[in-house]
N, CA and C of each residue as an Amber inpcrd file, in Angstrom:
protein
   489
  11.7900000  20.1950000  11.9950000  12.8260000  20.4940000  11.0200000
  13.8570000  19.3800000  11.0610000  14.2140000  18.7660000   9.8430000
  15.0830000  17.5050000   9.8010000  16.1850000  18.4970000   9.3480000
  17.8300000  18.2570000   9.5170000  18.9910000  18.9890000   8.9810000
  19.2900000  17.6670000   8.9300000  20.1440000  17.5840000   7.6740000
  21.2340000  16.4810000   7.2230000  22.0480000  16.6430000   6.6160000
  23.1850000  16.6850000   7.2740000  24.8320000  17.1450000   6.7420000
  25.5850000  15.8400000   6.5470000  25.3770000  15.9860000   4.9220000
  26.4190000  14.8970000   4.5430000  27.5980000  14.9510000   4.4480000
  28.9080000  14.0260000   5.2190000  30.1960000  14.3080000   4.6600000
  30.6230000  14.8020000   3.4780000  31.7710000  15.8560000   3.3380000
  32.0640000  15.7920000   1.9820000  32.4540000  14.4260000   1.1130000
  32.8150000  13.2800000   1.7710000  33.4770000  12.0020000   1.2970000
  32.3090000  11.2340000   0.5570000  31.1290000  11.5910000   1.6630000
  30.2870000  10.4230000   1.2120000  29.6470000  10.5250000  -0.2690000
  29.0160000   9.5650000   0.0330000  28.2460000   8.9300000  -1.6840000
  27.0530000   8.9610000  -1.5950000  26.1040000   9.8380000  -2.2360000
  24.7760000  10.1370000  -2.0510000  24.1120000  10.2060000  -3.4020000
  22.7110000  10.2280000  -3.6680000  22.0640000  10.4590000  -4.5520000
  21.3460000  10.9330000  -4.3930000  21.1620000  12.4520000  -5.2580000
  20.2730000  13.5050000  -5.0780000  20.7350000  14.6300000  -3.9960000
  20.0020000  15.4950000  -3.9250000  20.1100000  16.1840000  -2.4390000
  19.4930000  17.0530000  -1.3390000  19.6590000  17.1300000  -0.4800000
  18.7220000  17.2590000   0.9090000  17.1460000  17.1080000   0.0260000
  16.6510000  18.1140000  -0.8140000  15.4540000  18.1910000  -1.1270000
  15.2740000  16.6170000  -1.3830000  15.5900000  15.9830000  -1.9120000
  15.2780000  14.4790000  -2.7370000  15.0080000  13.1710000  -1.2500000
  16.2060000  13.7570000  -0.6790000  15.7850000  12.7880000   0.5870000
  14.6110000  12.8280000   1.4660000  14.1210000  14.1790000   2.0700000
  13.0190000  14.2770000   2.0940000  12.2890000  14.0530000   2.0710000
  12.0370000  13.9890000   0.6410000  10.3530000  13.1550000  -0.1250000
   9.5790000  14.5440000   0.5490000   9.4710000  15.6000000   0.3480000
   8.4100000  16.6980000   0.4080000   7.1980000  16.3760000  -0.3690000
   7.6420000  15.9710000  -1.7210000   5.9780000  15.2830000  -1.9780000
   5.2630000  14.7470000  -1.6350000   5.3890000  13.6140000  -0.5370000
   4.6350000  12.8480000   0.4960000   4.5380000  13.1710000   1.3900000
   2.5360000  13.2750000   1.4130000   2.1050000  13.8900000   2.6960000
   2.0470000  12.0900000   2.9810000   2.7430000  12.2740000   4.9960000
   2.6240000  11.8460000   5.4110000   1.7620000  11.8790000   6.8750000
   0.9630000  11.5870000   7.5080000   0.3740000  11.1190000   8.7960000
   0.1650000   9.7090000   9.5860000   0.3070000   9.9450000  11.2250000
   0.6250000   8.6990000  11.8880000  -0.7170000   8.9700000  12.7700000
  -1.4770000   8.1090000  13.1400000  -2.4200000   7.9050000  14.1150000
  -2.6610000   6.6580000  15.0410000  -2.3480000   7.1160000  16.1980000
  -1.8120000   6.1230000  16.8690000  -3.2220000   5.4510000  17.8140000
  -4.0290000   4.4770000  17.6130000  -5.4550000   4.3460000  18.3400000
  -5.5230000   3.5000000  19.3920000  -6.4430000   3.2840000  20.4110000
  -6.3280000   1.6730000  21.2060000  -5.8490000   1.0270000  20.2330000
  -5.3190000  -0.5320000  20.9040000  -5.1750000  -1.9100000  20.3740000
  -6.4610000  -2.3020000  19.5640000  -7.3790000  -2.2260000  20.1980000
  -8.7750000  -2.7560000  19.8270000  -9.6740000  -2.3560000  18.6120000
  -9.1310000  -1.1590000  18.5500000 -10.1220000  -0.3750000  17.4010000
  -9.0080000   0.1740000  16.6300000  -7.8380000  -0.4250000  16.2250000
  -6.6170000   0.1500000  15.1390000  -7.4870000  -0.2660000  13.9610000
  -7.6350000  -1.3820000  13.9080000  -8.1170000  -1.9870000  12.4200000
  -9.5490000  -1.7010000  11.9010000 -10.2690000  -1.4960000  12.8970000
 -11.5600000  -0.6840000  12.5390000 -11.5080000   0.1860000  12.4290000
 -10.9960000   1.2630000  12.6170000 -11.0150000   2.7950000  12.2840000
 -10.1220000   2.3530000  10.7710000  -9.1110000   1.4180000  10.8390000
  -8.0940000   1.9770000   9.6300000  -8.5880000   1.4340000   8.4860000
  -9.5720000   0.3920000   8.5600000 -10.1130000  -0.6610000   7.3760000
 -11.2400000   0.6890000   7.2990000 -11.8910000   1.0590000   8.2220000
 -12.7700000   2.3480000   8.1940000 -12.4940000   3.2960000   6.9780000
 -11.6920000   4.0050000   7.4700000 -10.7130000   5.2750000   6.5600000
 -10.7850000   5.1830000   4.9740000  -9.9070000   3.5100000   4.9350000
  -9.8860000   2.9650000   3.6810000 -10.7800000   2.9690000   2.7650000
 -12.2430000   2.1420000   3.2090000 -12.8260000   2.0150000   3.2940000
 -13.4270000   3.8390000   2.3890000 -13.5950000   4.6910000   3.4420000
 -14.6200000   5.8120000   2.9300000 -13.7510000   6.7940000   1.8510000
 -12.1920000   6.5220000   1.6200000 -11.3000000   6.9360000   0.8450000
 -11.5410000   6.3740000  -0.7620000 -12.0370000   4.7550000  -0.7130000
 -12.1130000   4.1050000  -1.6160000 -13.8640000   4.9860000  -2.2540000
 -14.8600000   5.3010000  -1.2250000 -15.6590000   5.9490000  -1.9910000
 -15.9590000   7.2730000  -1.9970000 -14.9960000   7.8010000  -1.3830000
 -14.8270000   9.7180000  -1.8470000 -14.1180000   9.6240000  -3.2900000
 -13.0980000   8.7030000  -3.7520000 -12.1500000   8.7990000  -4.5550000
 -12.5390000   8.1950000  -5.8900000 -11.7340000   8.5630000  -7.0410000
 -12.1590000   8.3510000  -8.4940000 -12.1910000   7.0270000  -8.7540000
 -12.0040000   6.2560000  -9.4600000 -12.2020000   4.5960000  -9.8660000
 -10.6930000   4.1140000 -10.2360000 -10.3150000   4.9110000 -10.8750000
  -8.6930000   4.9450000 -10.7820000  -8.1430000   4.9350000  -9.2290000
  -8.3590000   5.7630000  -8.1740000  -7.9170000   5.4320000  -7.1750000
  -7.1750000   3.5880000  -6.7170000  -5.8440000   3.8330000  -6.5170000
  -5.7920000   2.9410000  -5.7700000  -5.1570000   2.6890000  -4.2910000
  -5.4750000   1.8880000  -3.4150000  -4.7690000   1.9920000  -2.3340000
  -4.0510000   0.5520000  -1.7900000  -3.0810000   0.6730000  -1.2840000
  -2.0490000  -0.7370000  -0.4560000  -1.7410000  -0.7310000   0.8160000
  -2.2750000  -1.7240000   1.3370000  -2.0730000  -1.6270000   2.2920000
  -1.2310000  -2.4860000   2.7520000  -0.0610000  -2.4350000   3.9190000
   1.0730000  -3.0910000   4.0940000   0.8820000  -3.9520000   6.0260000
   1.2100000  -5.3550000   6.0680000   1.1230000  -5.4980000   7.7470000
   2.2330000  -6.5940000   7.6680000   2.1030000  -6.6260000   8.9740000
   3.2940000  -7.8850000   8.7690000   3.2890000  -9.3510000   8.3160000
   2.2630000 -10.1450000   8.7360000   1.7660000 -11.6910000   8.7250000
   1.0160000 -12.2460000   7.5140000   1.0410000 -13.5780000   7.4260000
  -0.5950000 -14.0360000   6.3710000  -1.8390000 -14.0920000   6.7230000
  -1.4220000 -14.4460000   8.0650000  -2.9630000 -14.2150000   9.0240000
  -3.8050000 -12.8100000   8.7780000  -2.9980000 -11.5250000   9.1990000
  -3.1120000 -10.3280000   9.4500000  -3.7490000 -10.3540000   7.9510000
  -2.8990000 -10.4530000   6.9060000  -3.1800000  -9.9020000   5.6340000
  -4.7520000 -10.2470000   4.8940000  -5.4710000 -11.6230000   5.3780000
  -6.0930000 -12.2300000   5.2550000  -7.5460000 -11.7900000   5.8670000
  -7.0720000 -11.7260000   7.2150000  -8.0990000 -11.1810000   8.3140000
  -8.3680000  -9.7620000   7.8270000  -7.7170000  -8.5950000   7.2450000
  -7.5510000  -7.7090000   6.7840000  -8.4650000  -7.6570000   5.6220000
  -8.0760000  -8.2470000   4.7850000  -8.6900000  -8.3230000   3.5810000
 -10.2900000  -9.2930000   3.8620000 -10.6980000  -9.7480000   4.3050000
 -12.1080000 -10.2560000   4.6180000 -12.4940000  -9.0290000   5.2980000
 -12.4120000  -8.3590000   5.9850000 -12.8530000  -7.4370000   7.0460000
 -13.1030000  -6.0220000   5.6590000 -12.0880000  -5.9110000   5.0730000
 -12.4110000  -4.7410000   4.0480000 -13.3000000  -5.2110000   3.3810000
 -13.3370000  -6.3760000   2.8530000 -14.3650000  -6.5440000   1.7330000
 -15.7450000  -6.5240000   1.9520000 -15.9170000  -6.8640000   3.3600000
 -17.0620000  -6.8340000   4.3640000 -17.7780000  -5.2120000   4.1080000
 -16.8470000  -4.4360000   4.8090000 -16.9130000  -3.0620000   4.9140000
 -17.5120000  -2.5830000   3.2640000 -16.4170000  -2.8130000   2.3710000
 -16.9460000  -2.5090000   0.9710000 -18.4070000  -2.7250000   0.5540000
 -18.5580000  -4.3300000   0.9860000 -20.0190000  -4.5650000   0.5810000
 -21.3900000  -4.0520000   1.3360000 -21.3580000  -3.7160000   2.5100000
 -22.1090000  -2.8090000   3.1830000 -22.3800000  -1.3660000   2.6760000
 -21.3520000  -1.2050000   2.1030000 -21.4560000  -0.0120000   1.4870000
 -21.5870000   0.4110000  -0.2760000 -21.9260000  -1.1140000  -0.3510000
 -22.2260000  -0.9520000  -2.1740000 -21.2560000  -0.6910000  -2.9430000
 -20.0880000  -0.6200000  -2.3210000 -18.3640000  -0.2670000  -3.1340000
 -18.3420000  -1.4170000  -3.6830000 -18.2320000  -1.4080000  -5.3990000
 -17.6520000  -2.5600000  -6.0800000 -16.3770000  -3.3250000  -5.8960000
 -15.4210000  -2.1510000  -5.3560000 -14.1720000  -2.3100000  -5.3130000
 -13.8140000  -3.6210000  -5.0620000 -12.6610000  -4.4350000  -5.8220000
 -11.9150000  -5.6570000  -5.2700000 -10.9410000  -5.5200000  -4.6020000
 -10.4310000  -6.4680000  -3.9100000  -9.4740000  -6.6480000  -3.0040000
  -8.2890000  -7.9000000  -3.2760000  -6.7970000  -7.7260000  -3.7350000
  -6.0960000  -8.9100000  -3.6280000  -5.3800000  -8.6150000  -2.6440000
  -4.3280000  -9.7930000  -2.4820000  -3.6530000 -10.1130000  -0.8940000
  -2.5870000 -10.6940000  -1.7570000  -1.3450000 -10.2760000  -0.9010000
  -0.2850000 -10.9970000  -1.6830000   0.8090000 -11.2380000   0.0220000
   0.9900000 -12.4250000   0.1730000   2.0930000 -12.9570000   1.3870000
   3.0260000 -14.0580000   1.1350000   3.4850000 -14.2780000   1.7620000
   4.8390000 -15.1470000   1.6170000   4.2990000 -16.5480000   1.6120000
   2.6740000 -17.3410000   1.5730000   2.6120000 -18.0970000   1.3540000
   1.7780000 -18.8920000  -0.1870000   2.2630000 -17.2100000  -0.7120000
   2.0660000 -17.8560000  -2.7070000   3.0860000 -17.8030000  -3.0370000
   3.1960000 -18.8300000  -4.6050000   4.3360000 -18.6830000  -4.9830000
   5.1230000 -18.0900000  -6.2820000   5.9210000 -17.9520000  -6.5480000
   6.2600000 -16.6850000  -6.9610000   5.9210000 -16.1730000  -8.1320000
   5.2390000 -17.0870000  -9.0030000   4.2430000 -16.5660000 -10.7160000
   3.3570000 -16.0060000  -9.6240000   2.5570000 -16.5680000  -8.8420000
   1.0550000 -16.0230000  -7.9790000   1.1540000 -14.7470000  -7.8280000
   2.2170000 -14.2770000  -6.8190000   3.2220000 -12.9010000  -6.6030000
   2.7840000 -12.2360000  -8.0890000   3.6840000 -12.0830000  -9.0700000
   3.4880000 -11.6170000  -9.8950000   2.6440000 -11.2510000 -10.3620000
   1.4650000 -12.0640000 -10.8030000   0.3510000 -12.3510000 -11.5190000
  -0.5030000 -11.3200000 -11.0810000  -0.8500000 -11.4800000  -9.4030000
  -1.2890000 -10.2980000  -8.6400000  -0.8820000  -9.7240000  -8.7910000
  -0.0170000  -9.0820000  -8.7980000   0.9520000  -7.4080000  -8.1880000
   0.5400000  -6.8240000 -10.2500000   0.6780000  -7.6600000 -11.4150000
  -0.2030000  -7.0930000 -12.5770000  -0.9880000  -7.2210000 -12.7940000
  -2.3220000  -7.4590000 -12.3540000  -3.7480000  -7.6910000 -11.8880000
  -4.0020000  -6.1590000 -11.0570000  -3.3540000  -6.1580000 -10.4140000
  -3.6010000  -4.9260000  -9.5010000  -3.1570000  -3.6110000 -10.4130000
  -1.8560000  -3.8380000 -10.6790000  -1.3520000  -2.8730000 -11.5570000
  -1.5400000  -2.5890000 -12.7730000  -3.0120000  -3.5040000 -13.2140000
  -3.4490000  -2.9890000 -14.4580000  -2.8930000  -3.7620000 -15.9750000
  -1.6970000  -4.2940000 -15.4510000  -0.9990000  -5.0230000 -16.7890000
  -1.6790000  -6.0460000 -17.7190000  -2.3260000  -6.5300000 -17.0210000
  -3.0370000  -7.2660000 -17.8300000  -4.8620000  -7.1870000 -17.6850000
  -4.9420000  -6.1780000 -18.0480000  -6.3310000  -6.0000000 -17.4580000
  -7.4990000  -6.5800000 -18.4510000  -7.1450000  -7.2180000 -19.8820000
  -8.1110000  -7.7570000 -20.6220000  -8.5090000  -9.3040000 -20.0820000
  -7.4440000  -9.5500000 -18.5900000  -7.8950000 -10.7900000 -18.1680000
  -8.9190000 -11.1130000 -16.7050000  -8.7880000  -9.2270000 -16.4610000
  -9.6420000  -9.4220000 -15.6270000 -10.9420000  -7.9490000 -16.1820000
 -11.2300000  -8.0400000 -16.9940000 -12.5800000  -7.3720000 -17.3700000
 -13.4530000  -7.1960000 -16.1530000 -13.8470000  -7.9940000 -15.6100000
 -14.9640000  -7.6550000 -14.7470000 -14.4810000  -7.4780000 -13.4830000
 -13.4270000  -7.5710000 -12.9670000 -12.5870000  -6.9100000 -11.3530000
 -12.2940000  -5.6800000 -11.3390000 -12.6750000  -5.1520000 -10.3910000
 -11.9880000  -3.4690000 -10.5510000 -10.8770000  -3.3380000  -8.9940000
  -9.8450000  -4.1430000  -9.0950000  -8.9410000  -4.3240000  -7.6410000
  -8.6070000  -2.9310000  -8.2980000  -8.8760000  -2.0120000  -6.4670000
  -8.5410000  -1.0160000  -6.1790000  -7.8670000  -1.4040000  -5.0120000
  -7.7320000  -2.3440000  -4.3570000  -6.5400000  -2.2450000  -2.8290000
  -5.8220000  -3.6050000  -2.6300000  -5.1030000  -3.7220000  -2.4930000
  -3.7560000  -4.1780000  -2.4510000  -3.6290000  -4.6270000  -0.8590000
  -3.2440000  -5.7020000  -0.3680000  -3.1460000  -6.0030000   1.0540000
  -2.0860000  -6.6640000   1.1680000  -1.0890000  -6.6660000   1.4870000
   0.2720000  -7.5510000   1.4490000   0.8380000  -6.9000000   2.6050000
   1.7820000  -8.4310000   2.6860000   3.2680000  -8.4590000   3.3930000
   4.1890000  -7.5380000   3.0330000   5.4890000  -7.6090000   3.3760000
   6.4590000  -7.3200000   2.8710000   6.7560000  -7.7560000   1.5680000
   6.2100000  -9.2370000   0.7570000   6.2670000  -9.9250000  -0.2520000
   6.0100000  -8.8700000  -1.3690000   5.4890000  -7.8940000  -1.4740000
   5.3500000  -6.9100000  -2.3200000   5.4260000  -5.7730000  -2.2770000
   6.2380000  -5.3500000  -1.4320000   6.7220000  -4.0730000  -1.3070000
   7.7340000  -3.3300000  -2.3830000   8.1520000  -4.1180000  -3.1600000
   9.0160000  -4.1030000  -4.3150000   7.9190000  -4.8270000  -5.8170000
   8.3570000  -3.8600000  -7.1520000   7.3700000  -4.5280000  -8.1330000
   6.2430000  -3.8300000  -7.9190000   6.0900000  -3.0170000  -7.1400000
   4.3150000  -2.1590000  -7.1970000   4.8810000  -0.9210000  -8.2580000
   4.3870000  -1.0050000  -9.3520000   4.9350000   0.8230000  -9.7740000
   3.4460000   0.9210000 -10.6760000   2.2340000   1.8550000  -9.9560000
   1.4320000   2.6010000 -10.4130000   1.1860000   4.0470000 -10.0810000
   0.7990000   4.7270000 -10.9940000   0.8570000   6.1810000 -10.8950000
  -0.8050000   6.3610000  -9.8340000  -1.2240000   5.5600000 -10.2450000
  -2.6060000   5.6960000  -8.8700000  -2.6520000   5.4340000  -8.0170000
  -1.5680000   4.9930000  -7.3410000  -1.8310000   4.8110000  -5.8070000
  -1.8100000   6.3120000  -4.7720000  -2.4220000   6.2900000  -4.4630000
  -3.1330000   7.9600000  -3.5250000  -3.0870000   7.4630000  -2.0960000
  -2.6930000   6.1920000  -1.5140000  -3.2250000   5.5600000  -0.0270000
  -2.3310000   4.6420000   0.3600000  -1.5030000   4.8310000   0.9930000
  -0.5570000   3.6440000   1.7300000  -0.9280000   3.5840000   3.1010000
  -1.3910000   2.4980000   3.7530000  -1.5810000   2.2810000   4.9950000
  -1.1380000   1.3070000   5.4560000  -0.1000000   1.4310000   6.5770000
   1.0390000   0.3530000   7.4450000   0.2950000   0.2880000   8.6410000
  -0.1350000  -1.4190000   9.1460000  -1.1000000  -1.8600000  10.0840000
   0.6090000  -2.4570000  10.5700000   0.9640000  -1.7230000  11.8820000
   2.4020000  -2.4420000  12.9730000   3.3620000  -1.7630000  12.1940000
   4.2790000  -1.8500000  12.7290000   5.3920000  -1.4100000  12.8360000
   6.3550000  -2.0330000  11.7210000   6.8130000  -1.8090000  10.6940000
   7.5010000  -2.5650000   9.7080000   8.9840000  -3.3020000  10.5230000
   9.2540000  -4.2100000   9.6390000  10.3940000  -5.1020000  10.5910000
  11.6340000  -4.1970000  10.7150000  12.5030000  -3.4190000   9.4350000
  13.3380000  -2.8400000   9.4170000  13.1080000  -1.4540000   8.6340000
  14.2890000  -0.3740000   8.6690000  14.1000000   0.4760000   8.0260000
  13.7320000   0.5880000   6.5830000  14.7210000  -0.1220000   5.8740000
  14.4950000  -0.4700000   4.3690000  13.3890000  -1.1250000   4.2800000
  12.5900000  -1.1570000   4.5550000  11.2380000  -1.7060000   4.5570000
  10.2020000  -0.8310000   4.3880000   9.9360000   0.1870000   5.3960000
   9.5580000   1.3460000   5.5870000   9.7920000   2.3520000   4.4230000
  10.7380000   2.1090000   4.0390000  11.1370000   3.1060000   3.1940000
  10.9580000   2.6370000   1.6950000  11.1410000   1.3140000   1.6190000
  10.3090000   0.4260000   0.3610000   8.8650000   0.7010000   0.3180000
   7.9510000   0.6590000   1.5140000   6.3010000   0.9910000   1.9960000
   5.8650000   2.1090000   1.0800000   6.5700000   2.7810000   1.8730000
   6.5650000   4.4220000   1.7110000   6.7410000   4.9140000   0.1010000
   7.5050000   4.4630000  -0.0160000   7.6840000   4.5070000  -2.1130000
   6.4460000   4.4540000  -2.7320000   5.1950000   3.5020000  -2.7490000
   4.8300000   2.6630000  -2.9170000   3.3440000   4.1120000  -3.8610000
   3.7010000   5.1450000  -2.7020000   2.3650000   5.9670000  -3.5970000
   3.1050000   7.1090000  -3.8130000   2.6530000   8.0690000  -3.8760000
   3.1810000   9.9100000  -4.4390000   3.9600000   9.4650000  -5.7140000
   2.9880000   8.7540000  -6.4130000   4.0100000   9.0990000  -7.8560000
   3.4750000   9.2770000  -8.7350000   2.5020000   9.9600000  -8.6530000
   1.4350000  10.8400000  -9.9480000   2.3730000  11.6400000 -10.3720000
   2.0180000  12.0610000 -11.8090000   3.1440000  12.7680000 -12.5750000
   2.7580000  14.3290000 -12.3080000
């Protein structure tokens, strides 16, 4: 049970219910070092083929390395398993049309330019934690510990927003 008693002074938006976020189911699973990313690219992975084609999922870590290594390792997984699904990556070492371009590629905005991609997952930094707004995302998965709170809480935004 969370209680949060706001001053009468302070400045808030919304209330207790809104802060919350009751609409987001959330879960934490905490595994060895060794097998975090295999079980979690795993998950992804069998989520992407229980789920509709619309499904989409993002996944959030800290590095370019990580994001990279991440995204080869899913696509791996995908193709073993006959999942069409695509995969983009977005980190702090594209630049900032690239950013974009992806994050509406993924989000569908321009989808008469990618006809034959069906990106269902999303792999980024912090570089895109802001600018994601689709009603299909069903899957947020955070590989480490985000750097700060507002971060986390940018992450976290990122799905439960089916109408």
């Amino acid at each position: 049970l969370l209680t949060v008693n706001f001053p009468p002074t302070s400045i808030h938006r919304g209330d207790v219910d809104d802060f919350l976020q009751t609409n987001i189911f959330m879960s934490q699973e905490v595994v060895s070092s060794g097998d975090y990313v295999r079980v979690g690219l795993s998950r992804v992975a069998t989520h992407l083929d229980e789920s509709d084609l619309t499904s989409k999922v993002v996944i959030f870590c800290n590095s370019k390395g990580a994001v990279v290594h991440y995204m080869n390792n899913l696509e791996r997984k995908l193709d073993e398993r006959d999942n069409l699904s695509d995969c983009l990556c977005i980190h702090g070492g594209l630049n900032k049309h690239e950013k974009f371009m992806r994050i509406r590629f993924f989000c569908g905005i321009d989808g008469e330019y990618v006809a034959d991609s069906c990106f269902r997952t999303l792999i980024s930094t912090n570089a895109a934690n802001v600018g994601i707004d689709n009603d299909h995302i069903d899957l947020v998965v955070r590989f480490g510990l985000p750097r700060d709170l507002m971060t986390y809480f940018q992450e976290r935004g990122r799905g439960a927003r089916q109408p």
